[in-house]
Amino acid sequence: MSCGEPHETDCSEVLDHLYEFLDHEMPDSDCTKFETHFEECSPCLEKYGLEQAVKKLVKRCCGQDDVPSDLRSKVMGRIDLIRSGHAVPEQDLTAPEPDRPTAAKE
């Protein structure tokens, strides 16, 4: 998406890093660039508002659910692998472990 207008920070860069901005996971200097971009670019501001609303809705509807500890440790393990630059196994996080019985098929 692009509004077609030139900006100091390109629309594609803003949209590629939108969740980092929403989650406050970027340096203050980048946040300032994004805020300036949103003041100038209504399509990106609209996308930001939409993603912010979805994030709030998910938090409100799902934020109280407890995460199973085994799933949490698998996810955290994958995050650690990615951060350390190691290859991440292709196995799906939700797939049952080999030693864990699965529900009987009907």
XYZ file of N, CA, C and O in Angstrom:
424
model
N 0.853 -1.165 0.000
C 0.000 0.000 0.000
C 0.899 1.228 0.000
O 1.913 1.276 0.660
N 0.499 2.206 -0.739
C 1.199 3.488 -0.742
C 0.197 4.549 -1.138
O -0.698 4.314 -1.940
N 0.370 5.712 -0.585
C -0.544 6.801 -0.904
C -0.108 7.505 -2.185
O -0.827 8.344 -2.707
N 1.066 7.163 -2.686
C 1.566 7.785 -3.903
C 2.327 9.075 -3.671
O 2.869 9.651 -4.601
N 2.362 9.525 -2.460
C 3.082 10.756 -2.112
C 4.463 10.403 -1.567
O 4.626 9.388 -0.908
N 5.448 11.252 -1.831
C 6.777 10.981 -1.266
C 6.803 11.320 0.226
O 6.211 12.300 0.665
N 7.460 10.457 0.989
C 7.600 10.657 2.427
C 9.050 10.379 2.806
O 9.745 9.629 2.126
N 9.482 10.949 3.907
C 10.829 10.670 4.393
C 10.975 9.182 4.704
O 11.990 8.565 4.428
N 9.950 8.586 5.303
C 9.917 7.153 5.573
C 8.886 6.544 4.628
O 7.723 6.925 4.643
N 9.316 5.600 3.813
C 8.459 4.990 2.804
C 7.318 4.196 3.443
O 7.497 3.572 4.499
N 6.167 4.207 2.772
C 4.996 3.468 3.269
C 5.319 1.991 3.481
O 4.882 1.403 4.470
N 6.065 1.376 2.574
C 6.362 -0.049 2.701
C 7.172 -0.330 3.967
O 6.955 -1.340 4.639
N 8.093 0.557 4.321
C 8.867 0.379 5.552
C 7.957 0.480 6.763
O 8.061 -0.317 7.705
N 7.054 1.430 6.750
C 6.128 1.605 7.871
C 5.259 0.358 8.029
O 5.109 -0.174 9.132
N 4.720 -0.142 6.932
C 3.826 -1.294 7.017
C 4.587 -2.574 7.362
O 4.054 -3.442 8.050
N 5.840 -2.688 6.911
C 6.649 -3.868 7.240
C 6.973 -3.943 8.730
O 7.198 -5.021 9.267
N 7.015 -2.809 9.395
C 7.398 -2.766 10.806
C 6.261 -2.269 11.702
O 6.502 -1.835 12.829
N 5.039 -2.351 11.206
C 3.889 -1.819 11.940
C 3.702 -2.492 13.298
O 3.446 -1.824 14.301
N 3.854 -3.817 13.351
C 3.646 -4.500 14.628
C 4.759 -4.194 15.623
O 4.517 -4.153 16.829
N 5.954 -3.952 15.150
C 7.023 -3.526 16.054
C 6.654 -2.178 16.681
O 6.897 -1.940 17.863
N 6.067 -1.300 15.870
C 5.628 0.004 16.374
C 4.488 -0.183 17.380
O 4.520 0.373 18.478
N 3.493 -0.995 17.010
C 2.345 -1.231 17.884
C 2.763 -1.854 19.216
O 2.180 -1.555 20.266
N 3.764 -2.715 19.177
C 4.197 -3.429 20.377
C 5.305 -2.702 21.135
O 5.858 -3.244 22.086
N 5.623 -1.481 20.689
C 6.674 -0.676 21.334
C 8.005 -1.421 21.379
O 8.695 -1.433 22.391
N 8.354 -2.042 20.236
C 9.583 -2.833 20.150
C 10.597 -2.204 19.208
O 11.391 -2.900 18.602
N 10.566 -0.888 19.091
C 11.533 -0.214 18.234
C 12.097 1.002 18.943
O 11.486 1.503 19.884
N 13.265 1.449 18.506
C 13.881 2.616 19.142
C 12.997 3.860 19.029
O 12.202 3.993 18.089
N 13.140 4.757 19.981
C 12.341 5.989 20.000
C 12.497 6.787 18.712
O 11.536 7.389 18.233
N 13.703 6.802 18.144
C 13.923 7.567 16.917
C 13.081 7.015 15.764
O 12.530 7.784 14.965
N 12.944 5.678 15.693
C 12.101 5.083 14.663
C 10.625 5.354 14.938
O 9.847 5.593 14.019
N 10.246 5.328 16.203
C 8.857 5.633 16.567
C 8.490 7.045 16.115
O 7.406 7.267 15.576
N 9.403 7.971 16.306
C 9.165 9.357 15.892
C 8.984 9.445 14.382
O 8.082 10.138 13.902
N 9.804 8.706 13.626
C 9.662 8.691 12.159
C 8.301 8.142 11.762
O 7.650 8.667 10.862
N 7.855 7.087 12.435
C 6.567 6.485 12.113
C 5.424 7.426 12.459
O 4.462 7.562 11.697
N 5.508 8.078 13.612
C 4.458 9.021 14.011
C 4.356 10.161 13.003
O 3.250 10.584 12.637
N 5.495 10.655 12.542
C 5.505 11.701 11.516
C 4.858 11.188 10.238
O 4.062 11.884 9.604
N 5.179 9.967 9.869
C 4.602 9.384 8.656
C 3.082 9.285 8.785
O 2.361 9.623 7.845
N 2.590 8.844 9.939
C 1.140 8.716 10.128
C 0.444 10.072 10.035
O -0.701 10.150 9.567
N 1.107 11.143 10.452
C 0.534 12.483 10.336
C 0.400 12.910 8.879
O -0.497 13.670 8.527
N 1.279 12.404 8.031
C 1.299 12.791 6.614
C 0.520 11.848 5.708
O 0.164 12.228 4.597
N 0.309 10.611 6.126
C -0.192 9.571 5.220
C -1.463 8.932 5.777
O -1.403 8.068 6.646
N -2.598 9.317 5.244
C -3.859 8.789 5.766
C -4.060 7.295 5.501
O -4.616 6.600 6.355
N -3.606 6.717 4.349
C -3.777 5.266 4.195
C -3.004 4.466 5.244
O -3.513 3.486 5.782
N -1.791 4.898 5.569
C -1.013 4.192 6.597
C -1.620 4.417 7.976
O -1.642 3.499 8.799
N -2.123 5.612 8.227
C -2.784 5.890 9.499
C -4.020 5.007 9.655
O -4.280 4.461 10.730
N -4.757 4.825 8.578
C -5.941 3.969 8.605
C -5.544 2.523 8.906
O -6.175 1.850 9.721
N -4.498 2.035 8.245
C -4.012 0.673 8.474
C -3.539 0.520 9.922
O -3.833 -0.473 10.586
N -2.833 1.513 10.424
C -2.380 1.506 11.823
C -3.587 1.412 12.756
O -3.599 0.595 13.681
N -4.600 2.227 12.524
C -5.794 2.224 13.368
C -6.505 0.880 13.339
O -6.961 0.389 14.383
N -6.582 0.277 12.161
C -7.225 -1.023 12.021
C -6.450 -2.092 12.794
O -7.031 -2.864 13.564
N -5.140 -2.133 12.606
C -4.320 -3.134 13.298
C -4.338 -2.920 14.812
O -4.351 -3.877 15.582
N -4.361 -1.673 15.231
C -4.434 -1.362 16.661
C -5.768 -1.855 17.233
O -5.805 -2.432 18.325
N -6.854 -1.663 16.492
C -8.168 -2.121 16.949
C -8.229 -3.645 17.026
O -8.774 -4.201 17.993
N -7.654 -4.333 16.050
C -7.637 -5.799 16.061
C -6.831 -6.295 17.256
O -7.246 -7.213 17.961
N -5.698 -5.680 17.488
C -4.839 -6.066 18.615
C -5.592 -5.894 19.943
O -5.544 -6.772 20.808
N -6.307 -4.794 20.104
C -7.087 -4.558 21.332
C -8.213 -5.577 21.469
O -8.491 -6.062 22.566
N -8.870 -5.905 20.356
C -9.957 -6.879 20.374
C -9.439 -8.258 20.783
O -10.042 -8.932 21.618
N -8.328 -8.672 20.210
C -7.749 -9.966 20.559
C -7.363 -9.993 22.033
O -7.633 -10.965 22.735
N -6.772 -8.919 22.504
C -6.382 -8.858 23.920
C -7.611 -8.947 24.821
O -7.609 -9.660 25.824
N -8.668 -8.231 24.438
C -9.888 -8.234 25.263
C -10.550 -9.609 25.253
O -10.992 -10.101 26.280
N -10.598 -10.249 24.092
C -11.297 -11.530 23.969
C -10.455 -12.723 24.397
O -10.999 -13.719 24.860
N -9.162 -12.654 24.229
C -8.305 -13.817 24.479
C -7.253 -13.565 25.542
O -6.492 -14.470 25.871
N -7.164 -12.365 26.037
C -6.097 -12.015 26.958
C -6.173 -12.689 28.308
O -5.184 -12.745 29.031
N -7.322 -13.241 28.664
C -7.479 -13.852 29.980
C -7.207 -15.351 29.948
O -7.120 -15.986 30.987
N -7.093 -15.934 28.751
C -6.882 -17.376 28.639
C -5.475 -17.750 29.093
O -4.499 -17.087 28.742
N -5.393 -18.810 29.856
C -4.091 -19.313 30.279
C -3.473 -20.103 29.125
O -4.152 -20.882 28.458
N -2.199 -19.893 28.920
C -1.474 -20.616 27.884
C -0.890 -21.867 28.524
O -0.246 -21.773 29.573
N -1.113 -23.040 27.910
C -0.510 -24.257 28.467
C 1.007 -24.099 28.575
O 1.646 -23.566 27.663
N 1.577 -24.548 29.668
C 3.008 -24.332 29.900
C 3.874 -25.002 28.843
O 4.911 -24.462 28.469
N 3.448 -26.177 28.322
C 4.265 -26.830 27.301
C 4.263 -26.036 26.001
O 5.297 -25.924 25.329
N 3.130 -25.443 25.651
C 3.078 -24.617 24.446
C 3.925 -23.365 24.632
O 4.693 -22.978 23.751
N 3.822 -22.761 25.799
C 4.618 -21.561 26.089
C 6.110 -21.861 25.972
O 6.856 -21.116 25.372
N 6.566 -22.999 26.531
C 7.992 -23.298 26.449
C 8.421 -23.622 25.028
O 9.535 -23.279 24.635
N 7.556 -24.241 24.230
C 7.895 -24.492 22.824
C 8.047 -23.180 22.060
O 8.979 -23.011 21.278
N 7.109 -22.272 22.273
C 7.167 -20.978 21.587
C 8.408 -20.211 22.016
O 9.140 -19.668 21.175
N 8.677 -20.168 23.309
C 9.856 -19.453 23.798
C 11.139 -20.098 23.267
O 12.097 -19.403 22.927
N 11.151 -21.419 23.154
C 12.313 -22.115 22.587
C 12.545 -21.724 21.142
O 13.685 -21.495 20.710
N 11.471 -21.626 20.371
C 11.594 -21.201 18.970
C 12.080 -19.768 18.873
O 12.899 -19.434 18.029
N 11.573 -18.908 19.719
C 12.017 -17.507 19.719
C 13.513 -17.442 20.018
O 14.256 -16.724 19.348
N 13.967 -18.224 21.000
C 15.393 -18.254 21.327
C 16.219 -18.745 20.148
O 17.295 -18.210 19.868
N 15.725 -19.784 19.447
C 16.436 -20.293 18.264
C 16.556 -19.224 17.188
O 17.624 -19.027 16.601
N 15.464 -18.539 16.930
C 15.457 -17.505 15.896
C 16.407 -16.374 16.275
O 17.194 -15.916 15.450
N 16.358 -15.949 17.517
C 17.234 -14.864 17.970
C 18.706 -15.241 17.889
O 19.552 -14.405 17.643
N 19.009 -16.518 18.105
C 20.408 -16.952 18.065
C 20.870 -17.252 16.646
O 22.032 -17.555 16.430
N 19.956 -17.180 15.672
C 20.324 -17.389 14.272
C 20.313 -18.840 13.841
O 20.759 -19.164 12.748
N 19.801 -19.738 14.660
C 19.733 -21.146 14.303
C 18.502 -21.435 13.451
O 17.510 -20.707 13.510
N 18.570 -22.506 12.690
C 17.427 -22.931 11.875
C 16.313 -23.399 12.792
O 16.552 -24.011 13.830
N 15.091 -23.106 12.402
C 13.930 -23.492 13.193
C 13.330 -24.743 12.581
O 13.101 -24.801 11.378
N 13.076 -25.777 13.390
C 12.466 -27.013 12.874
C 11.126 -26.729 12.211
O 10.406 -25.820 12.600
N 10.811 -27.538 11.212
C 9.573 -27.353 10.458
C 8.343 -27.854 11.205
O 7.228 -27.547 10.838
N 8.528 -28.632 12.264
C 7.409 -29.217 13.007
C 6.475 -28.124 13.516
O 6.903 -27.115 14.048
N 5.192 -28.350 13.353
C 4.184 -27.395 13.807
C 4.124 -27.370 15.327
O 4.205 -28.401 15.976
N 4.010 -26.171 15.895
C 3.946 -26.034 17.356
C 2.739 -26.735 17.957
O 2.773 -27.163 19.098
N 1.655 -26.846 17.201
C 0.438 -27.439 17.752
C 0.378 -28.942 17.543
O -0.528 -29.588 18.032
N 1.345 -29.514 16.819
C 1.343 -30.958 16.589
C 1.641 -31.682 17.901
O 2.483 -31.240 18.670
N 0.962 -32.794 18.139
C 1.220 -33.526 19.384
C 2.623 -34.117 19.372
O 3.150 -34.476 18.334
N 3.210 -34.211 20.546
C 4.529 -34.813 20.660
C 4.395 -36.310 20.446
O 3.353 -36.904 20.750
N 5.448 -36.981 19.951
C 5.363 -38.412 19.652
C 4.957 -39.269 20.845
O 4.241 -40.232 20.692
N 5.365 -38.949 22.051
C 5.037 -39.762 23.214
C 3.713 -39.382 23.854
O 3.285 -39.978 24.806
N 3.048 -38.379 23.293
C 1.773 -37.920 23.844
C 0.633 -38.528 23.030
O 0.591 -38.389 21.821
N -0.313 -39.234 23.683
C -1.436 -39.815 22.928
C -2.339 -38.713 22.363
O -2.484 -37.649 22.944
N -2.918 -39.006 21.218
C -3.845 -38.055 20.602
C -5.259 -38.554 20.809
O -5.491 -39.727 21.140
N -6.228 -37.677 20.604
C -7.635 -38.063 20.739
C -7.981 -39.091 19.681
O -7.490 -39.045 18.557
N -8.825 -40.053 20.053
C -9.232 -41.105 19.108
C -10.044 -40.485 17.985
O -10.863 -39.613 18.199
N -9.785 -40.968 16.787
C -10.535 -40.514 15.618
C -11.864 -41.242 15.580
O -11.960 -42.410 15.908
N -12.891 -40.567 15.130
C -14.222 -41.185 15.043
C -14.357 -41.925 13.752
O -13.863 -41.630 12.745
